Every structure is written in structure tokens, then in C-alpha cells.
């Protein structure tokens, strides 16, 4: 009996269309995968060049069954998170500091902007010299790389807080921490989150390079080790793992945005 | 009460109780200019404690600037602005502003916006005022989901829930329909009467000014062009002859300058017909 209500008719009309819309983005990846598998089975794509998707899958299950995979994933994730926490935390603190206090900006900002121009990866030779191929070397590189996007966006976010809202807050008796909590921080948050999202991407890039160059564990190590034994399937597993972890980090950042910026229609619409 | 309620004359003694919360405002030969363009020039007004003053004038004549300078958001190039003492208290007078744009915090829901700067214990009070502006059921919504007029009413609620000594309202009812407008005017009137703060209301609606205020001040050319005591007993009825006469007089004064300019233009251009 509900079927005759106009609302439900519209819904039944829409449903197949939304299904097609959902499925459409996956058509090309699936075709690529099928083509890849076919080319490998037909011998067009030699396995020492690129393994068949099925071989990659098999190798994934073997590695995860033996626990080796999870060990490397855990090591890499810990490195990434530790570096992010240190670099991002410092970037946030310093950004808040220079953004809020004019004398702090005068004192520090020029220096930070100068150091910002050095790509963190250019420091690798020095870093190896300083820290060897220790954990601290990777931590340092990730933290350094992550620091600047968070710092710059925090600084900018604080500076671009709506002046009208600041005026309003002051005339309503807010100052000090309450003013910060009610107006400055929430006003800077969209910009800060842009920095966080950007630096989460950067975090993996830097870690990949650092682990590939020097490490005794982690996904990068696993991949480079596999290269010596020509285990192309393990190499592809490692590469895909990076992709998945990167995607997860991005989803996390998006989730944070959607939760913290839920007051903002721009983020509600971006579903 | 049959006497006109004004607190700037001898009635102040009789009205002392009601006026006790308000502070006086003394603006003496204040000049404010932006980049060489003078907005207020040797501007003087005295506002008694508890008085309700309406400020009218053409767009851009400096009404908002005047209010902003009273709260210290603009610094006059010369002159002084002094707030009186709060009766029975040594502290600085509490001033609240309702800005021309609503300035709600987009990241706070409606009720917390109204509660800004208040103790959590005053939640019932905030809910009550929110209900008075007709938005009780929107307490948990985000400001972005409200219409312009609704946001303005939230800002009004936020200003009214406080217990200030001086309340500045900058076109608080600018984007409301006629009916809601009259309701909100009544609300402002009631709150003012029960709390007895000093009020400065900027409006471009002369009828609104006459119906609410003890005094109507017209700003023109950076000065007070008209300072008219509203000697109509409250409650005031818009239809009454005295009301209409006063409204007419103020409107006439507002338009006079325009008429003068047009007349001059007529003589300069030598055109006697084709008035616009
Ligand atoms: N921060 C500023 N910088 C430069 N000029 C300003 C500034 N604030 C105001 N003015 C100028 O001062 C004049 C008076 O502005 P104000 O906002 O006080 O007008 P108003 O009487 O409130 O007008 P409206 O009725 O349109 O709100 C305008 O010409 C405006 O351009
Ligand atoms: Mg204005």
C-alpha cells in the first residue's frame, strides 16, 4: 500500500540509477585487474617483471599467515605515528604560538620560513651521518617533514580567524583561554585540519623513502629485501600496503574533518 | 503610570529604582575619521542612566561607528567617551553589543551561542529568552541552518540574556518582517523596562524609534542634527495622533536635507521641470 505514495515511487525510480552511479567508478579498476591477470596467465607479462594478481594475493596470505607482514606493518605504522606526533605536535604548538603572539612571529617566523625551503629528503645524507640507520633517523625525517604543513596552516588559521567574531567575543567578556577555546581555536581548525591532512600524506612518502634507504624492519625493508631475491610478488604486496595505509590515513583525516567541522555546511555536503 | 518615562530629567528620582542598573554615557566633542574622511565631528551627546535612546540617520552617516566607539572598538581622534559609575558597585560597567551582522559562532549550536560568556547555571534563562524570540525548538541547530532573520533573533536573544548596564543594539530588527518586528520591539521594551539598563538603539525605522525610545537622535553630517524627546506616555499606540505627528516631524527632518540638495541642484542645472 505504501508503493502508491509519491515519495516511494520517486525512490524506486532513483534506486537503480544510484546503483549504477556507485558501481561506475569501479569499472575501470576491475577491467585493469582482469586485463593484468589475463596478460600474466597468457605469458605476455613475465612474472619477474610484474607478478600475476593471484600470485600477489597468495603471497599476501602467506606473509600474513606467518605474521611477518603484520610485524612490518606494525613497525612502519609506529614509526609514522611517532614521527607525526612529534612533528605535528611541535608544528601545532609553534603555529599557535607565532600565530597568537606578534613578538613570537617576529622572533621565529622568518627562521622557520627559511628552514621550510629545505626538502626534508635532501637531509638524508646528513641524517644518516648523525643518527646512523637507527630508528631516530626515520623519526627525525618524518617529524621534520610533517612539521611544516602543520605549522604553516596553524599559523595561517589563527591569523585568518574572523575579526568580527573576535570583536564580538571580547565585547561579551571573553579573554584569555575562554576566548581561545570559544573563538580562536575553532576558527583556526579548518585550516589546521588542512595541514594535518596534507602532512598525513607526506608522512608516508617520507617514511617510504627513509625505510627503503635504510632499515632493518618495516614495509620498506620488506620490499627492498624482496628485491634482492627477485620476489616481485612481495614487492607488489609492500607497495600496495603503502597505498592502503596512505588511504587509511586520509580517511582518518577526512573523518576528523567531518566530525570537527560538522557545523560547516561545506563539510556536511562532502559526503 | 501616566508620566512619560524618561530618566534624563527630574523624574530620575522617582524612577531611580528602575534606572539603577543603567549607566550614563557622556560623549564629548568626539571626532572620528577613516583615512582622512570624517565620519563624526565634534559629536556630543549625554545619555542618562537607564535612558533609552534611538539613533537614526541615513546609511553611512556613522551610526555603527558611534556605537563601536562607545565600546572602545574605534578610538576617536579627539574627544572623550565616558561611561558613568554603576550604582552600588565599584566594577567597570558591563556593556553588551548586538552587532549589525549577527556574528553567531558558526561552530556552536544555537543555545551555546546564546550562552556565550554566561555561567552554565543560566541555561534556563537562555532557553527562556530563546523562546521569547520564537526559536526555542532550534536550540540544538547549527547557525548555518537558520535564515537571516532567525540568526538576527538569536543574536538579539544573546544580547538580551545578559544583564548589562549598557546595551547597544545596531539595527537589531533590520531583516525581520513587520509582524515579527513588532513582537521583537515589544520584547526589547519589556526587557528594558524590567532590567533598567541604558539602551542605545540604532534603527532606520523612525516609527520603531518613536515607539521604543525616550529620545530620538538624528545624525547628519557627523553631528547631532536633531535631538527629540519622545513625550508620549507608554504604552504607545502607533495610531495615535501624537505618535504620528512626531514620526512625521522626524521623518521630515531626515528628508529636509535631501530636499535642500535637490533644490540646489535644480537651480544649478537651471532645470525647472523634470523633477525626479
Ligand atoms: N573600518 C573602516 N574603515 C574605513 N571606513 C570606515 C570604516 N568603518 C566605517 N567606515 C566609514 O564610515 C562611514 C560610517 O560608517 P557606519 O558603519 O558607521 O555607517 P552606518 O551609519 O552604520 O550605516 P548603515 O546604516 O549603512 O549601517 C561610512 O562611510 C564607512 O564607509
Ligand atoms: Mg551601521
Coordinates of C-alpha atoms and ligand atoms in Angstrom, one line a residue:
Chain A
X1 CA 0.0 0.0 0.0
X2 CA 2.9 2.3 0.5
X3 CA 4.0 1.8 -3.0
X4 CA 1.5 4.2 -4.3
X5 CA 2.7 7.1 -2.3
X6 CA 4.5 9.6 -4.5
X7 CA 7.6 9.6 -2.3
X8 CA 8.2 5.9 -2.6
X9 CA 7.7 6.0 -6.4
X10 CA 10.5 8.5 -6.6
X11 CA 12.7 6.4 -4.5
X12 CA 12.1 3.2 -6.6
X13 CA 12.9 5.2 -9.7
X14 CA 16.1 6.5 -8.2
X15 CA 17.5 3.3 -6.8
X16 CA 18.8 1.7 -10.0
X17 CA 20.3 4.9 -11.0
X18 CA 22.2 5.4 -7.8
X19 CA 23.4 1.8 -8.0
X20 CA 24.9 2.4 -11.5
X21 CA 26.4 5.6 -10.1
X22 CA 28.0 3.7 -7.3
X23 CA 29.3 0.9 -9.5
X24 CA 30.6 3.2 -12.3
X25 CA 33.9 4.3 -10.7
X26 CA 34.9 0.6 -10.1
X27 CA 34.5 -0.5 -13.7
X28 CA 37.9 0.7 -14.9
X29 CA 39.9 -0.7 -12.0
X30 CA 38.2 -4.1 -12.3
X31 CA 38.9 -4.1 -16.1
X32 CA 42.5 -3.3 -15.4
X33 CA 42.8 -6.1 -12.9
X34 CA 41.2 -8.6 -15.2
X35 CA 43.5 -7.5 -18.0
X36 CA 46.5 -7.8 -15.8
X37 CA 45.6 -11.3 -14.7
X38 CA 44.9 -12.3 -18.3
X39 CA 48.2 -10.9 -19.5
X40 CA 50.1 -12.7 -16.8
X41 CA 48.3 -16.1 -17.5
X42 CA 48.9 -15.7 -21.2
X43 CA 52.6 -15.2 -20.6
X44 CA 52.7 -11.7 -22.1
X45 CA 53.7 -10.2 -18.7
X46 CA 56.7 -12.2 -17.3
X47 CA 56.5 -12.7 -13.5
X48 CA 60.0 -11.4 -12.9
X49 CA 58.7 -8.1 -14.3
X50 CA 55.3 -8.0 -12.7
X51 CA 53.6 -11.0 -10.9
X52 CA 50.1 -12.0 -11.6
X53 CA 47.4 -10.6 -9.3
X54 CA 46.8 -14.1 -8.0
X55 CA 50.4 -14.5 -7.1
X56 CA 50.3 -11.2 -5.2
X57 CA 47.2 -12.3 -3.3
X58 CA 48.8 -15.6 -2.5
X59 CA 52.0 -14.0 -1.3
X60 CA 49.9 -11.6 0.8
X61 CA 48.1 -14.5 2.6
X62 CA 51.4 -16.4 3.1
X63 CA 53.1 -13.3 4.6
X64 CA 50.2 -12.5 6.8
X65 CA 49.8 -16.1 8.0
X66 CA 53.4 -16.3 9.0
X67 CA 53.0 -13.0 10.9
X68 CA 55.9 -11.4 9.1
X69 CA 53.6 -9.0 7.3
X70 CA 52.0 -7.7 10.4
X71 CA 55.3 -7.2 12.1
X72 CA 56.5 -4.9 9.3
X73 CA 53.2 -3.1 9.1
X74 CA 53.3 -2.5 12.9
X75 CA 56.8 -1.2 12.8
X76 CA 56.1 1.1 9.9
X77 CA 52.9 2.4 11.4
X78 CA 54.5 3.1 14.7
X79 CA 57.3 5.0 13.0
X80 CA 54.8 7.0 11.0
X81 CA 52.6 7.8 14.0
X82 CA 55.5 8.6 16.3
X83 CA 57.1 11.0 13.7
X84 CA 53.7 12.5 13.1
X85 CA 53.0 13.0 16.8
X86 CA 56.4 14.7 17.3
X87 CA 56.5 16.8 14.2
X88 CA 52.8 17.6 14.0
X89 CA 52.6 18.4 17.8
X90 CA 55.5 20.8 17.5
X91 CA 54.1 22.4 14.4
X92 CA 50.8 22.9 16.1
X93 CA 52.3 24.4 19.2
X94 CA 54.7 26.7 17.4
X95 CA 52.0 27.7 15.0
X96 CA 49.6 28.6 17.8
X97 CA 52.5 30.4 19.5
X98 CA 53.6 32.5 16.5
X99 CA 50.0 33.0 15.3
X100 CA 48.8 34.4 18.6
X101 CA 51.7 36.5 19.7
X102 CA 53.2 39.1 17.5
X103 CA 56.6 39.1 19.1
X104 CA 56.8 35.4 18.7
X105 CA 56.1 35.8 15.0
X106 CA 58.8 38.4 14.7
X107 CA 61.2 36.3 16.5
X108 CA 60.6 32.9 14.9
X109 CA 58.7 33.0 11.7
X110 CA 61.4 34.2 9.3
X111 CA 63.7 31.4 10.6
X112 CA 61.0 28.8 10.2
X113 CA 60.1 30.0 6.7
X114 CA 63.8 29.8 5.7
X115 CA 64.2 26.2 7.0
X116 CA 61.0 25.3 5.3
X117 CA 62.6 25.6 1.9
X118 CA 64.9 22.7 2.6
X119 CA 63.2 19.5 1.4
X120 CA 63.4 17.0 4.3
X121 CA 64.6 14.3 2.0
X122 CA 67.6 16.4 1.0
X123 CA 68.8 15.9 4.5
X124 CA 69.1 12.1 4.3
X125 CA 72.9 12.0 3.9
X126 CA 73.3 14.3 6.9
X127 CA 70.7 12.4 8.9
X128 CA 72.4 9.1 8.3
X129 CA 75.6 10.7 9.4
X130 CA 74.0 12.0 12.6
X131 CA 71.8 9.1 13.6
X132 CA 73.2 6.1 11.6
X133 CA 70.4 4.0 10.3
X134 CA 68.8 4.0 13.7
X135 CA 65.1 4.4 14.5
X136 CA 65.8 8.0 15.4
X137 CA 66.8 8.8 11.8
X138 CA 63.4 7.9 10.4
X139 CA 61.6 9.5 13.3
X140 CA 63.6 12.7 12.6
X141 CA 62.9 12.8 8.9
X142 CA 59.1 12.1 9.3
X143 CA 58.8 14.6 12.1
X144 CA 60.6 17.3 10.1
X145 CA 58.6 16.7 7.0
X146 CA 55.3 16.8 8.9
X147 CA 56.2 19.8 11.0
X148 CA 55.9 22.4 8.2
X149 CA 52.5 21.8 6.8
X150 CA 51.0 21.7 10.3
X151 CA 52.9 24.8 11.4
X152 CA 52.1 26.9 8.3
X153 CA 48.4 26.0 8.3
X154 CA 48.0 26.5 12.0
X155 CA 49.7 29.9 11.8
X156 CA 47.6 30.9 8.9
X157 CA 44.4 29.6 10.5
X158 CA 44.9 31.7 13.6
X159 CA 45.7 34.7 11.6
X160 CA 42.6 34.4 9.5
X161 CA 40.1 34.0 12.3
X162 CA 37.1 36.2 11.6
X163 CA 37.9 39.6 13.2
X164 CA 34.2 40.3 13.7
X165 CA 33.8 37.2 15.8
X166 CA 36.9 38.2 17.9
X167 CA 35.4 41.7 18.5
X168 CA 32.1 40.1 19.4
X169 CA 33.8 37.7 21.8
X170 CA 35.7 40.4 23.5
X171 CA 32.6 42.6 24.0
X172 CA 30.9 39.5 25.5
X173 CA 33.6 39.4 28.2
X174 CA 35.8 36.7 26.8
X175 CA 39.5 36.9 27.0
X176 CA 42.5 34.7 27.6
X177 CA 41.7 31.0 27.5
X178 CA 37.9 31.2 27.1
X179 CA 38.4 33.5 24.0
X180 CA 40.9 31.0 22.7
X181 CA 38.7 28.0 23.3
X182 CA 35.4 29.5 22.0
X183 CA 36.7 31.5 19.0
X184 CA 40.3 31.3 18.1
X185 CA 40.8 27.6 18.1
X186 CA 37.5 26.6 16.4
X187 CA 38.1 29.4 13.9
X188 CA 41.6 28.1 13.0
X189 CA 40.5 24.5 13.0
X190 CA 39.5 24.2 9.3
X191 CA 43.0 25.4 8.3
X192 CA 44.7 23.3 10.9
X193 CA 43.0 20.2 9.6
X194 CA 44.0 21.0 6.0
X195 CA 47.6 21.0 7.3
X196 CA 47.0 17.7 9.2
X197 CA 45.6 16.0 6.1
X198 CA 48.4 17.2 3.9
X199 CA 51.1 16.1 6.4
X200 CA 49.5 12.7 6.8
X201 CA 50.1 12.1 3.1
X202 CA 53.6 13.5 3.3
X203 CA 54.3 11.3 6.4
X204 CA 54.0 8.1 4.3
X205 CA 56.0 9.4 1.4
X206 CA 58.9 10.3 3.7
X207 CA 58.7 7.1 5.6
X208 CA 58.8 5.0 2.4
X209 CA 61.9 6.7 1.2
X210 CA 63.6 6.5 4.6
X211 CA 62.7 2.8 5.0
X212 CA 63.8 2.0 1.5
X213 CA 67.2 3.5 2.0
X214 CA 68.0 2.2 5.4
X215 CA 66.0 0.0 7.7
X216 CA 66.1 -3.5 9.3
X217 CA 62.3 -3.8 9.5
X218 CA 59.2 -2.2 8.2
X219 CA 57.4 -2.3 4.9
X220 CA 60.2 -0.5 3.1
X221 CA 62.7 -3.0 4.3
X222 CA 60.4 -5.9 3.3
X223 CA 60.1 -4.6 -0.2
X224 CA 63.8 -3.9 -0.6
X225 CA 64.7 -7.3 0.8
X226 CA 62.3 -8.9 -1.6
X227 CA 64.1 -7.2 -4.5
X228 CA 67.4 -8.9 -3.7
X229 CA 65.6 -12.3 -4.1
X230 CA 63.6 -11.1 -7.1
X231 CA 60.3 -11.8 -5.2
X232 CA 58.3 -9.4 -7.3
X233 CA 55.1 -10.6 -5.6
X234 CA 56.3 -9.5 -2.2
X235 CA 57.4 -6.2 -3.6
X236 CA 53.9 -5.5 -5.0
X237 CA 52.4 -6.5 -1.7
X238 CA 54.6 -3.9 0.0
X239 CA 53.7 -1.2 -2.5
X240 CA 50.0 -2.0 -2.1
X241 CA 50.3 -1.9 1.6
X242 CA 51.7 1.7 1.4
X243 CA 48.8 2.6 -0.7
X244 CA 46.3 1.1 1.7
X245 CA 47.9 2.7 4.7
X246 CA 48.0 6.1 3.0
X247 CA 44.3 5.7 2.1
X248 CA 43.5 4.9 5.7
X249 CA 45.4 7.9 7.0
X250 CA 43.5 10.1 4.5
X251 CA 40.2 8.5 5.6
X252 CA 41.1 9.3 9.2
X253 CA 41.8 12.9 8.4
X254 CA 38.5 13.2 6.5
X255 CA 36.7 11.6 9.4
X256 CA 38.2 14.2 11.7
X257 CA 37.2 17.0 9.4
X258 CA 33.7 15.7 9.1
X259 CA 33.3 15.4 12.9
X260 CA 35.0 18.6 13.9
X261 CA 33.7 20.8 11.1
X262 CA 30.2 19.4 11.1
X263 CA 28.9 22.9 11.8
X264 CA 30.2 23.8 8.4
X265 CA 27.8 23.1 5.5
X266 CA 30.7 22.6 3.2
X267 CA 31.9 19.6 5.1
X268 CA 28.4 18.2 5.5
X269 CA 27.8 18.2 1.8
X270 CA 31.0 16.5 1.0
X271 CA 29.7 13.1 1.8
Chain B
X1 CA 2.0 55.3 35.1
X2 CA 1.0 58.4 33.2
X3 CA 4.2 60.3 33.2
X4 CA 6.5 59.8 30.2
X5 CA 9.2 57.5 31.4
X6 CA 12.4 59.4 30.8
X7 CA 15.4 59.2 33.1
X8 CA 17.2 62.2 31.9
X9 CA 15.2 64.8 33.9
X10 CA 13.7 65.3 37.3
X11 CA 11.8 62.0 37.0
X12 CA 15.1 60.3 37.6
X13 CA 14.5 60.4 41.3
X14 CA 11.0 58.8 41.1
X15 CA 12.4 56.3 38.6
X16 CA 15.6 55.7 40.5
X17 CA 14.8 52.1 41.2
X18 CA 14.1 51.2 37.7
X19 CA 17.1 53.1 36.4
X20 CA 19.5 51.7 39.0
X21 CA 21.2 49.2 36.6
X22 CA 21.9 51.6 33.9
X23 CA 25.0 53.8 33.5
X24 CA 25.2 57.2 31.9
X25 CA 27.1 57.8 28.7
X26 CA 28.9 61.0 28.1
X27 CA 30.2 61.6 24.6
X28 CA 32.1 64.9 24.4
X29 CA 33.3 66.5 21.1
X30 CA 34.3 63.2 19.6
X31 CA 35.8 63.2 16.2
X32 CA 36.4 60.0 14.2
X33 CA 37.8 59.9 10.7
X34 CA 38.8 57.0 8.5
X35 CA 41.7 57.7 6.2
X36 CA 41.0 61.5 6.2
X37 CA 37.3 61.1 5.7
X38 CA 35.5 62.5 8.8
X39 CA 32.6 60.4 10.0
X40 CA 31.8 62.0 13.3
X41 CA 32.9 65.6 14.0
X42 CA 32.7 67.2 17.4
X43 CA 30.0 64.9 18.3
X44 CA 28.2 65.5 21.6
X45 CA 25.6 63.6 23.4
X46 CA 24.7 62.9 27.1
X47 CA 22.7 59.9 27.9
X48 CA 21.3 59.5 31.4
X49 CA 21.4 56.2 33.3
X50 CA 18.5 54.0 32.3
X51 CA 17.6 56.1 29.3
X52 CA 16.5 54.5 26.0
X53 CA 18.0 56.5 23.1
X54 CA 17.3 55.7 19.5
X55 CA 19.7 56.8 16.8
X56 CA 18.6 57.4 13.3
X57 CA 20.2 58.7 10.2
X58 CA 21.0 57.8 6.6
X59 CA 23.1 54.8 5.7
X60 CA 26.8 55.6 6.2
X61 CA 26.2 58.5 8.5
X62 CA 28.2 56.9 11.3
X63 CA 25.6 55.2 13.5
X64 CA 27.6 51.9 13.8
X65 CA 30.8 53.9 14.2
X66 CA 29.2 55.7 17.1
X67 CA 28.2 52.5 18.9
X68 CA 31.6 50.9 18.2
X69 CA 33.4 53.9 19.7
X70 CA 31.2 53.6 22.8
X71 CA 32.5 50.0 23.4
X72 CA 36.0 51.0 22.5
X73 CA 36.2 49.2 19.2
X74 CA 37.0 52.6 17.5
X75 CA 39.3 55.1 19.0
X76 CA 38.3 58.7 18.5
X77 CA 41.0 61.0 17.1
X78 CA 39.8 63.5 19.7
X79 CA 37.2 63.9 22.4
X80 CA 36.2 61.7 25.2
X81 CA 33.7 58.9 25.8
X82 CA 32.9 58.2 29.4
X83 CA 30.6 55.7 31.0
X84 CA 29.2 56.6 34.4
X85 CA 29.5 54.6 37.5
X86 CA 27.4 51.6 38.2
X87 CA 25.2 52.3 41.3
X88 CA 26.3 50.2 44.2
X89 CA 29.3 48.7 42.5
X90 CA 32.9 49.7 42.0
X91 CA 33.5 47.5 38.9
X92 CA 33.6 48.5 35.3
X93 CA 30.1 48.8 33.7
X94 CA 29.1 45.8 31.7
X95 CA 28.4 46.7 28.1
X96 CA 26.9 44.3 25.5
X97 CA 26.6 44.9 21.8
X98 CA 24.3 43.4 19.3
X99 CA 26.2 44.0 16.0
X100 CA 24.5 44.8 12.7
X101 CA 25.5 41.4 11.4
X102 CA 24.5 38.7 13.7
X103 CA 28.0 37.3 14.4
X104 CA 27.0 34.0 15.7
X105 CA 29.7 31.4 16.3
X106 CA 29.2 29.0 13.4
X107 CA 30.8 26.2 15.4
X108 CA 28.4 26.4 18.3
X109 CA 24.8 25.3 18.3
X110 CA 22.1 27.9 18.9
X111 CA 21.8 27.5 22.7
X112 CA 25.5 27.7 23.4
X113 CA 25.7 30.7 21.2
X114 CA 23.1 32.4 23.3
X115 CA 25.0 31.2 26.4
X116 CA 28.3 32.8 25.3
X117 CA 30.1 34.2 28.3
X118 CA 27.4 33.0 30.7
X119 CA 27.6 30.6 33.7
X120 CA 26.1 27.2 32.9
X121 CA 23.6 27.8 35.7
X122 CA 21.9 30.3 33.4
X123 CA 20.8 27.8 30.8
X124 CA 17.1 28.0 31.8
X125 CA 17.3 31.8 31.4
X126 CA 18.9 31.4 28.0
X127 CA 16.2 28.9 26.9
X128 CA 13.5 31.4 28.1
X129 CA 14.9 34.2 26.0
X130 CA 15.3 31.9 23.1
X131 CA 11.6 31.0 23.4
X132 CA 10.8 34.7 23.6
X133 CA 12.4 35.3 20.2
X134 CA 10.4 32.3 18.9
X135 CA 13.3 29.9 18.4
X136 CA 13.0 27.5 21.3
X137 CA 12.9 24.5 19.1
X138 CA 16.0 25.5 17.2
X139 CA 18.2 25.3 20.3
X140 CA 20.2 22.4 19.0
X141 CA 20.7 23.5 15.4
X142 CA 23.8 25.0 13.8
X143 CA 23.6 28.7 12.9
X144 CA 24.3 27.8 9.3
X145 CA 20.8 26.2 9.1
X146 CA 19.0 29.3 10.2
X147 CA 17.6 32.1 8.0
X148 CA 19.0 35.6 8.2
X149 CA 16.1 36.9 10.3
X150 CA 16.3 33.9 12.6
X151 CA 20.1 34.4 13.1
X152 CA 19.3 38.1 13.9
X153 CA 16.8 37.0 16.5
X154 CA 19.4 34.6 18.1
X155 CA 21.8 37.5 18.3
X156 CA 19.1 39.6 19.9
X157 CA 18.5 36.8 22.4
X158 CA 22.2 36.6 23.1
X159 CA 22.3 40.3 23.8
X160 CA 19.2 40.3 26.0
X161 CA 20.0 37.3 28.1
X162 CA 22.9 39.2 29.7
X163 CA 22.3 41.7 32.4
X164 CA 24.4 44.6 31.2
X165 CA 24.5 48.2 32.4
X166 CA 24.5 49.4 28.8
X167 CA 23.1 47.6 25.9
X168 CA 23.9 48.7 22.3
X169 CA 21.7 47.4 19.5
X170 CA 22.8 48.1 16.0
X171 CA 19.7 47.6 13.7
X172 CA 18.6 44.6 15.7
X173 CA 15.4 44.1 13.7
X174 CA 16.7 45.1 10.2
X175 CA 15.8 41.9 8.4
X176 CA 12.5 41.0 10.1
X177 CA 9.0 41.1 8.7
X178 CA 6.6 43.7 10.0
X179 CA 4.9 41.3 12.4
X180 CA 7.9 39.7 14.0
X181 CA 9.4 43.1 14.2
X182 CA 6.6 44.4 16.3
X183 CA 6.9 41.3 18.5
X184 CA 10.6 41.8 19.0
X185 CA 10.1 45.5 19.7
X186 CA 7.7 44.6 22.4
X187 CA 10.3 42.1 23.8
X188 CA 13.1 44.7 23.8
X189 CA 10.7 47.2 25.5
X190 CA 9.8 44.6 28.2
X191 CA 13.3 43.6 28.9
X192 CA 14.5 47.2 29.1
X193 CA 11.6 48.1 31.5
X194 CA 12.3 45.1 33.8
X195 CA 16.0 45.5 33.9
X196 CA 16.5 49.2 33.6
X197 CA 19.8 49.2 31.7
X198 CA 20.7 52.1 29.5
X199 CA 20.0 51.4 25.8
X200 CA 21.2 52.8 22.5
X201 CA 19.3 51.5 19.6
X202 CA 20.3 52.2 16.0
X203 CA 17.4 51.9 13.6
X204 CA 16.4 53.2 10.2
X205 CA 12.8 52.8 11.1
X206 CA 11.6 56.1 12.5
X207 CA 8.3 54.6 13.8
X208 CA 10.4 52.0 15.7
X209 CA 12.5 54.8 17.2
X210 CA 9.4 56.7 18.3
X211 CA 7.7 53.7 19.7
X212 CA 10.7 52.5 21.8
X213 CA 12.8 55.4 22.8
X214 CA 12.8 58.2 25.3
X215 CA 14.8 60.3 22.9
X216 CA 15.5 60.1 19.2
X217 CA 18.8 61.4 17.9
X218 CA 19.3 62.1 14.2
X219 CA 22.9 62.0 13.0
X220 CA 23.7 64.1 9.9
X221 CA 27.0 65.4 8.6
X222 CA 28.8 63.9 11.6
X223 CA 26.8 65.8 14.1
X224 CA 23.6 65.6 16.1
X225 CA 21.1 67.2 13.7
X226 CA 18.0 66.5 15.9
X227 CA 17.6 65.5 19.5
X228 CA 13.9 65.0 20.1
X229 CA 12.4 64.0 23.4
X230 CA 9.6 61.5 22.9
X231 CA 6.9 62.8 25.2
X232 CA 4.4 60.2 24.5
X233 CA 3.2 58.2 27.5
X234 CA 3.8 54.4 27.4
X235 CA 2.3 52.1 26.2
X236 CA 2.4 54.0 23.0
X237 CA 0.0 53.3 20.2
X238 CA 1.2 53.8 16.7
X239 CA -2.1 55.1 15.5
X240 CA -2.3 57.9 18.0
X241 CA -2.1 61.5 16.7
X242 CA 0.9 62.4 18.9
X243 CA 2.8 59.4 17.6
X244 CA 2.0 60.2 14.0
X245 CA 2.9 63.8 14.4
X246 CA 6.3 63.1 16.0
X247 CA 7.1 60.5 13.4
X248 CA 6.2 62.9 10.7
X249 CA 8.4 65.6 12.2
X250 CA 11.4 63.4 12.5
X251 CA 10.9 62.0 9.0
X252 CA 10.5 65.5 7.7
X253 CA 13.8 66.5 9.3
X254 CA 15.6 63.4 7.8
X255 CA 14.3 64.3 4.4
X256 CA 14.8 68.0 4.6
X257 CA 18.5 67.9 3.7
X258 CA 17.8 65.8 0.7
X259 CA 15.1 68.3 -0.4
X260 CA 17.6 71.1 0.0
X261 CA 20.2 69.3 -2.1
X262 CA 17.7 68.7 -4.8
X263 CA 16.6 72.3 -4.7
X264 CA 20.2 73.5 -5.1
X265 CA 20.7 71.1 -8.0
X266 CA 17.6 72.4 -9.6
X267 CA 18.9 76.0 -9.5
X268 CA 22.4 75.0 -10.6
X269 CA 21.3 73.0 -13.6
X270 CA 18.7 75.5 -14.4
X271 CA 16.1 72.9 -14.8
X272 CA 12.7 73.8 -13.5
X273 CA 10.8 70.8 -14.8
X274 CA 11.5 67.1 -14.9
X275 CA 11.8 66.6 -11.2
X276 CA 12.8 63.1 -10.1
Ligands
LIG1 N1 36.9 50.4 9.3 C1 36.6 51.4 8.5 N2 37.5 51.9 7.6 C2 37.1 52.9 6.7 N3 36.0 53.5 6.7 C3 35.0 53.1 7.5 C4 35.3 52.0 8.5 N4 34.2 51.9 9.2 C5 33.3 52.7 8.8 N5 33.8 53.5 7.8 C6 33.1 54.5 7.0 O1 32.5 55.4 8.0 C7 31.2 55.8 7.5 C8 30.1 55.4 8.5 O2 30.0 54.0 8.7 P1 29.0 53.4 9.6 O3 29.2 51.9 9.5 O4 29.1 54.0 11.0 O5 27.6 53.8 9.0 P2 26.1 53.5 9.5 O6 25.5 54.8 9.8 O7 26.1 52.4 10.5 O8 25.5 53.0 8.1 P3 24.4 51.8 7.9 O9 23.1 52.4 8.3 O10 24.5 51.5 6.5 O11 24.8 50.7 8.8 C9 31.0 55.1 6.2 O12 31.2 56.0 5.1 C10 32.0 54.0 6.1 O13 32.5 53.8 4.8
LIG2 MG1 25.6 50.5 10.6

